[in-house]
Coordinates of N, CA and C in Angstrom, one line a residue:
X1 N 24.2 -11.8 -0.9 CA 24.1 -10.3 -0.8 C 23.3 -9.8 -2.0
X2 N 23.5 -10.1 -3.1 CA 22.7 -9.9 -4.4 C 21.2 -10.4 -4.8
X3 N 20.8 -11.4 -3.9 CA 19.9 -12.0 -3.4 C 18.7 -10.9 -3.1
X4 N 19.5 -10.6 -1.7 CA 18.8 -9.5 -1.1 C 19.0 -8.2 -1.8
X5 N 19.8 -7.8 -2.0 CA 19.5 -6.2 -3.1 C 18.4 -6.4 -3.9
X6 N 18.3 -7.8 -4.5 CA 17.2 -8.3 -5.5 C 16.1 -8.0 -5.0
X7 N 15.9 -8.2 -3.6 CA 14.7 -8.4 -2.8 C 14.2 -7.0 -2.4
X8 N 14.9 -6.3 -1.8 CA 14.9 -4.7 -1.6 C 14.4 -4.1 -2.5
X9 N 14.9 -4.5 -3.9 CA 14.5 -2.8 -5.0 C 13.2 -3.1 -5.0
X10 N 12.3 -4.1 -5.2 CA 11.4 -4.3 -5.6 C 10.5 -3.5 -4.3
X11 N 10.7 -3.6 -3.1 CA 9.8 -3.1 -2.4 C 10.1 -1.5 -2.0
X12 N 11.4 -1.4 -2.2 CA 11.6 0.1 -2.6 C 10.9 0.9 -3.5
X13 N 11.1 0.3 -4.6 CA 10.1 0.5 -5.5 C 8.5 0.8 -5.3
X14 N 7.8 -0.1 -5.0 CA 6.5 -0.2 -4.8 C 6.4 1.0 -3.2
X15 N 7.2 0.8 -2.6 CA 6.9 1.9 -1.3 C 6.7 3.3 -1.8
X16 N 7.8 3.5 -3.1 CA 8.2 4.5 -3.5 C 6.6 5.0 -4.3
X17 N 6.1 4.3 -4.9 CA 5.0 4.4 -6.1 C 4.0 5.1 -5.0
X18 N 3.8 4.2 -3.9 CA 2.6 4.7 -2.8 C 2.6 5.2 -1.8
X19 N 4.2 6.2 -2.0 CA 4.4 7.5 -1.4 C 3.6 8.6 -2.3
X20 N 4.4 8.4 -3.5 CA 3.7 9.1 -4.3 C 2.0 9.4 -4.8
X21 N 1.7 8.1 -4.6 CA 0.0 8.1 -4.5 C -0.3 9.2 -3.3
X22 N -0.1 9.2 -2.4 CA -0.4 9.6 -1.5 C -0.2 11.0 -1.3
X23 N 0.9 11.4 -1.8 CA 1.1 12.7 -2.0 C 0.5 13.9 -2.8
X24 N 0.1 12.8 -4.1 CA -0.5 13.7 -5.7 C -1.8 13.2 -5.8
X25 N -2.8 11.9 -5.0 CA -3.7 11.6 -5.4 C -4.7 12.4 -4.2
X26 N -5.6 13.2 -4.9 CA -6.7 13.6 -3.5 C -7.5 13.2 -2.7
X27 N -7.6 13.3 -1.9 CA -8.2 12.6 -0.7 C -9.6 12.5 -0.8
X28 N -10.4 11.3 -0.8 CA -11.9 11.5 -0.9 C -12.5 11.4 0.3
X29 N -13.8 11.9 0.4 CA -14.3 11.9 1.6 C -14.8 11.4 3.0
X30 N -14.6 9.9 2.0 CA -14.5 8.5 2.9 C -14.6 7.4 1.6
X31 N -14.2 6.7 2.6 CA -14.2 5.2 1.5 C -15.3 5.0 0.6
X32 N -16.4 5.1 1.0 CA -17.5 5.0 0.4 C -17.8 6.1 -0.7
X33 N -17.1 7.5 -0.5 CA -17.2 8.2 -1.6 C -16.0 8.2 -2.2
X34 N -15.1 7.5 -2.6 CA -14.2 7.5 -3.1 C -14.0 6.6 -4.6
X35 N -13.8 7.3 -5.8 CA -14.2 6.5 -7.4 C -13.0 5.5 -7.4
X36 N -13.1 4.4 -8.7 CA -12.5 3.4 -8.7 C -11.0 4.0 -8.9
X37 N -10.7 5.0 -9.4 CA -9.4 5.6 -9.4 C -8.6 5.9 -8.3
X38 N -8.9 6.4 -7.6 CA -8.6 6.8 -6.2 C -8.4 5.3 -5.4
X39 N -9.4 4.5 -5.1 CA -9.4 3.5 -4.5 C -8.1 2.2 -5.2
X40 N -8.2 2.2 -6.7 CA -7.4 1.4 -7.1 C -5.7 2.0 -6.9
X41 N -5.6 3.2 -7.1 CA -4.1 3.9 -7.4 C -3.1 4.4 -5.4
X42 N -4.5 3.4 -4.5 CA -4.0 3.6 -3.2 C -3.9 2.1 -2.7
X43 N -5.1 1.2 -3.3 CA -4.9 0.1 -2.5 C -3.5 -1.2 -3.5
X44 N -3.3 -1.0 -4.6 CA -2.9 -1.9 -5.6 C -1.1 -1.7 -4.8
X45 N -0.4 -0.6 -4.8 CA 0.7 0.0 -4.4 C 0.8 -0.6 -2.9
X46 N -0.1 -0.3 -2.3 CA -0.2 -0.9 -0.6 C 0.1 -2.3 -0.5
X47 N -1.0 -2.9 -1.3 CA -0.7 -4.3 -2.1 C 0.7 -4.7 -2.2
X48 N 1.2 -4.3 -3.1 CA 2.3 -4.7 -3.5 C 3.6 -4.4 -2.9
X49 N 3.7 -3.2 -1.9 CA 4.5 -3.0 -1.0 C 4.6 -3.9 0.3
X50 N 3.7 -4.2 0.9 CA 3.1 -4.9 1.6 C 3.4 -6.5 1.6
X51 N 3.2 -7.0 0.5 CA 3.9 -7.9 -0.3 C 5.4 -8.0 -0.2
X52 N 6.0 -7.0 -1.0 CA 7.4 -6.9 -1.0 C 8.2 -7.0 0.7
X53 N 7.6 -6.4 1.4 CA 8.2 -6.3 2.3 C 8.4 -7.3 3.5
X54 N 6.9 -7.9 3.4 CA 7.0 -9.2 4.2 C 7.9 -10.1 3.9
X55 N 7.6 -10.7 2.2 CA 8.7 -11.8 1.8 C 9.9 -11.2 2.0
X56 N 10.1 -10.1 2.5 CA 12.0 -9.7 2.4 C 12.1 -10.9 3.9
X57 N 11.5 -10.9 4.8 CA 11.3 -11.6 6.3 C 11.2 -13.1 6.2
X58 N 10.1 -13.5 5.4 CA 9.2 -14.5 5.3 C 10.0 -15.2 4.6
X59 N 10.7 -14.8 3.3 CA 11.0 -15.6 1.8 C 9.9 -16.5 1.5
X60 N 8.7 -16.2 1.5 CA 8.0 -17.1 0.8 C 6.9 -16.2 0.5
X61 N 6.7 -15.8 -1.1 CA 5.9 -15.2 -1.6 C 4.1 -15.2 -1.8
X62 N 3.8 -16.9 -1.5 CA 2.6 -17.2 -1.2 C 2.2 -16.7 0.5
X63 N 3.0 -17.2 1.1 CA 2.5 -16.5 2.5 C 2.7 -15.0 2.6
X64 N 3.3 -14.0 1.8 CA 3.5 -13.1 1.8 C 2.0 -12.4 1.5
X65 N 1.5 -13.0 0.1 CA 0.5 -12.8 -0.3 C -1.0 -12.3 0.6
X66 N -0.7 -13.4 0.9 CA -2.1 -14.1 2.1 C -2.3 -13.1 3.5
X67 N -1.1 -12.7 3.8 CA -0.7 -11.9 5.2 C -1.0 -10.2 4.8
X68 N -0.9 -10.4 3.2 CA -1.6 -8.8 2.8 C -2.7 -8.6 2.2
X69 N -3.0 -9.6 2.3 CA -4.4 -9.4 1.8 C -5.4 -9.4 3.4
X70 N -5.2 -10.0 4.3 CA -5.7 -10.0 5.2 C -5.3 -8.7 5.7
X71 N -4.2 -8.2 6.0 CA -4.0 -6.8 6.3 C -4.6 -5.3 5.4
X72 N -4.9 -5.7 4.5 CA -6.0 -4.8 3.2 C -7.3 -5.1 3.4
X73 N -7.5 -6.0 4.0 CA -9.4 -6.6 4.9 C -9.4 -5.7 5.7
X74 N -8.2 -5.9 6.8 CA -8.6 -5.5 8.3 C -8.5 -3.7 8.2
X75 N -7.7 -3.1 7.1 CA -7.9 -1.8 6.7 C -9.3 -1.4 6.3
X76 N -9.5 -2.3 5.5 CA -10.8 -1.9 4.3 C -12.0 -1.9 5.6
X77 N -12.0 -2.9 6.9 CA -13.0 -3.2 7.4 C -13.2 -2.1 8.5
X78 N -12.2 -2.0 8.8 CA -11.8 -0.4 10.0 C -12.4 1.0 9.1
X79 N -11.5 1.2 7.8 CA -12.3 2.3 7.0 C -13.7 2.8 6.9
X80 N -14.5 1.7 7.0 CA -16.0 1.3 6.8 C -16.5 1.3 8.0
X81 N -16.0 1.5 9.4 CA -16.4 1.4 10.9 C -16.8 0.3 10.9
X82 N -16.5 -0.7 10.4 CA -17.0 -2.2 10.8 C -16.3 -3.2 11.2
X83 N -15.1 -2.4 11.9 CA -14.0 -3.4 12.6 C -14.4 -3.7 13.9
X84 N -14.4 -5.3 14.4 CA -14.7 -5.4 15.8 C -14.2 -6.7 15.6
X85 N -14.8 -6.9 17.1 CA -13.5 -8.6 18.0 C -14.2 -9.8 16.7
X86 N -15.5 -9.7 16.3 CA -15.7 -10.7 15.6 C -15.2 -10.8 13.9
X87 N -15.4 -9.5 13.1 CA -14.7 -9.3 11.9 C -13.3 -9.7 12.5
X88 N -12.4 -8.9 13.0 CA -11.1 -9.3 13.1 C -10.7 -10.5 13.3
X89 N -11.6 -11.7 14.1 CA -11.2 -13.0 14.5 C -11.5 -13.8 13.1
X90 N -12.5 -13.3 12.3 CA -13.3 -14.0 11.9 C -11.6 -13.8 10.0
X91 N -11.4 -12.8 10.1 CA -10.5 -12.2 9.1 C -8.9 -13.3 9.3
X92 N -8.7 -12.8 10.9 CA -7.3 -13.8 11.1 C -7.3 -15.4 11.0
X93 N -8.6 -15.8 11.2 CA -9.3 -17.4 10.9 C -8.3 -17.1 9.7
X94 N -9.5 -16.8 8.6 CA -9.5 -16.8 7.7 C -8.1 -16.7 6.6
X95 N -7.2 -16.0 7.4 CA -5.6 -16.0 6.7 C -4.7 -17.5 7.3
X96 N -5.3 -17.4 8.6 CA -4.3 -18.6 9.0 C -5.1 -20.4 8.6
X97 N -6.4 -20.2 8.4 CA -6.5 -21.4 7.4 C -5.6 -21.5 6.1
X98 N -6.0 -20.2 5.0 CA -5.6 -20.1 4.1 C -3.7 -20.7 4.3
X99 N -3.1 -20.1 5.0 CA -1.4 -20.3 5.3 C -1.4 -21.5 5.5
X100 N -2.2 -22.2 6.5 CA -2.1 -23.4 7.0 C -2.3 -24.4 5.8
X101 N -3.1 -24.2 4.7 CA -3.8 -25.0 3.7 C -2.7 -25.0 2.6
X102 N -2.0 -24.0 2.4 CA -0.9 -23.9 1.3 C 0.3 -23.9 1.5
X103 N 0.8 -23.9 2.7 CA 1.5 -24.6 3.5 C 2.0 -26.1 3.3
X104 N 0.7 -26.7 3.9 CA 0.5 -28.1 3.8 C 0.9 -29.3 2.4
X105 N 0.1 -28.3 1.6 CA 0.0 -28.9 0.3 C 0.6 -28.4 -0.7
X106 N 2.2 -27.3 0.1 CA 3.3 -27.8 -0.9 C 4.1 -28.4 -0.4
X107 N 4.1 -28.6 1.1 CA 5.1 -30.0 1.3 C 4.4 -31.3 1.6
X108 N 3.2 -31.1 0.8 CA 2.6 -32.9 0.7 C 3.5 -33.7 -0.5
X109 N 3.5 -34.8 0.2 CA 4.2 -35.8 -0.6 C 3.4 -37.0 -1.1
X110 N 3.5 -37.6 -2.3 CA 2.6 -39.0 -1.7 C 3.4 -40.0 -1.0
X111 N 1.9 -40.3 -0.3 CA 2.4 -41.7 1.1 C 1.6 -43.1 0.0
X112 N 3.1 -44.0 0.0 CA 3.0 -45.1 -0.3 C 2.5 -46.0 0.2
X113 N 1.3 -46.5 0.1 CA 0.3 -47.3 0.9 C 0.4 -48.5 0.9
X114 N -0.1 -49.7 1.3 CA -0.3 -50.6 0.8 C -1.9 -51.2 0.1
X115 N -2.5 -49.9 0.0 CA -4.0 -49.8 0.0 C -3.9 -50.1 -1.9
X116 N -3.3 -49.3 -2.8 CA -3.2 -49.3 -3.9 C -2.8 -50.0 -4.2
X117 N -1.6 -51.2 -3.7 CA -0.8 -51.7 -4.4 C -1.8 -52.6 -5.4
X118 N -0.6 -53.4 -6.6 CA -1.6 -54.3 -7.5 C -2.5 -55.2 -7.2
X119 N -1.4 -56.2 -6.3 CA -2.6 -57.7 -4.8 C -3.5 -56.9 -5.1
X120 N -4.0 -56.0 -4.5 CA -5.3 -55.8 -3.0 C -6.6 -55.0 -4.6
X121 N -5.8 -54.8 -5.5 CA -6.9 -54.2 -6.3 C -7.4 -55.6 -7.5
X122 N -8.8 -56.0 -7.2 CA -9.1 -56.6 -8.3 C -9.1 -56.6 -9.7
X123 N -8.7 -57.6 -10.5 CA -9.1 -57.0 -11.8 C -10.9 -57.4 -12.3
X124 N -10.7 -56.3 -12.9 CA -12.5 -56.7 -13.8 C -12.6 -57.8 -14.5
X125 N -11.3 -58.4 -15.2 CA -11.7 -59.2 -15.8 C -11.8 -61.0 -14.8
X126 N -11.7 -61.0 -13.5 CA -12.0 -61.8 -13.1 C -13.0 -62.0 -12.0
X127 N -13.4 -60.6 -11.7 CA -14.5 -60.4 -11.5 C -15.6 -60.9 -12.8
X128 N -15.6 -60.5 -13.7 CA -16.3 -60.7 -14.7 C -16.7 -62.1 -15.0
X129 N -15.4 -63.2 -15.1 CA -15.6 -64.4 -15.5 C -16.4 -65.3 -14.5
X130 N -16.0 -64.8 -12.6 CA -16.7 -65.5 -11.6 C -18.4 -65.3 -11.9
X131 N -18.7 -63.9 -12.4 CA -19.7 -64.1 -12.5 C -20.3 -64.2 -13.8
X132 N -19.9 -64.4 -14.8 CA -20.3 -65.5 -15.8 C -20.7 -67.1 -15.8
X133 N -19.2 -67.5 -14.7 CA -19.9 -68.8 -14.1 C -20.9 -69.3 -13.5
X134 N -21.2 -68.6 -12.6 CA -22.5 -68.7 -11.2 C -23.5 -68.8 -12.1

């Protein structure tokens, strides 16, 4: 239970911050006219609520990550009128490689081969002496 309260404030939190953005920060004209202030004090909050709120679902913070930043693409790409079947396909690729990739290679283990063992690898030094003899 403490777990989860742990998990909540934090996105409570950050929800709370980018209410507030939203309320006191003024609206610019469009994305394109909008200074790094504005842009940073709306998207960093979205970010991080976004974040928060997935891993409350997910419990895994790296995928949490990955699923908002793709979702801050597919805003940023819509904002800019340049959302369509290909950006968006091309965007969800692009998260579900990423998940698939970090995924994989934290529950990669090493496989014990028989490819490395001592046998099968030569040493140099007898490499060396065969052909000192010849």
């Amino acid at each position: 239970m403490t777990r989860l309260i742990l998990k909540i404030i934090p996105a409570l939190f950050s929800w709370g911050i980018f209410v507030y953005v939203i309320l006191n920060v003024p609206y610019p004209e469009s994305l394109t006219r909008a200074d790094s202030f504005q842009l940073l004090s709306f998207f960093i909050p979205f970010f991080l609520s976004l974040i928060f709120s997935i891993n409350l679902a997910l419990n895994n913070i790296l995928i949490s990550i990955f699923i908002s930043f793709g979702i801050i693409i597919l805003l940023v790409l819509k904002a800019l009128d340049s959302l369509n079947l290909v950006s968006t396909g091309l965007t969800v690729l692009a998260v579900i490689l990423l998940l698939s990739y970090f995924k994989r290679s934290s529950h990669l283990t090493p496989i014990k081969s028989g490819l490395t063992s001592g046998s099968f690898i030569p040493k140099l030094t007898r490499w060396q002496k065969r052909h000192l003899s010849s």
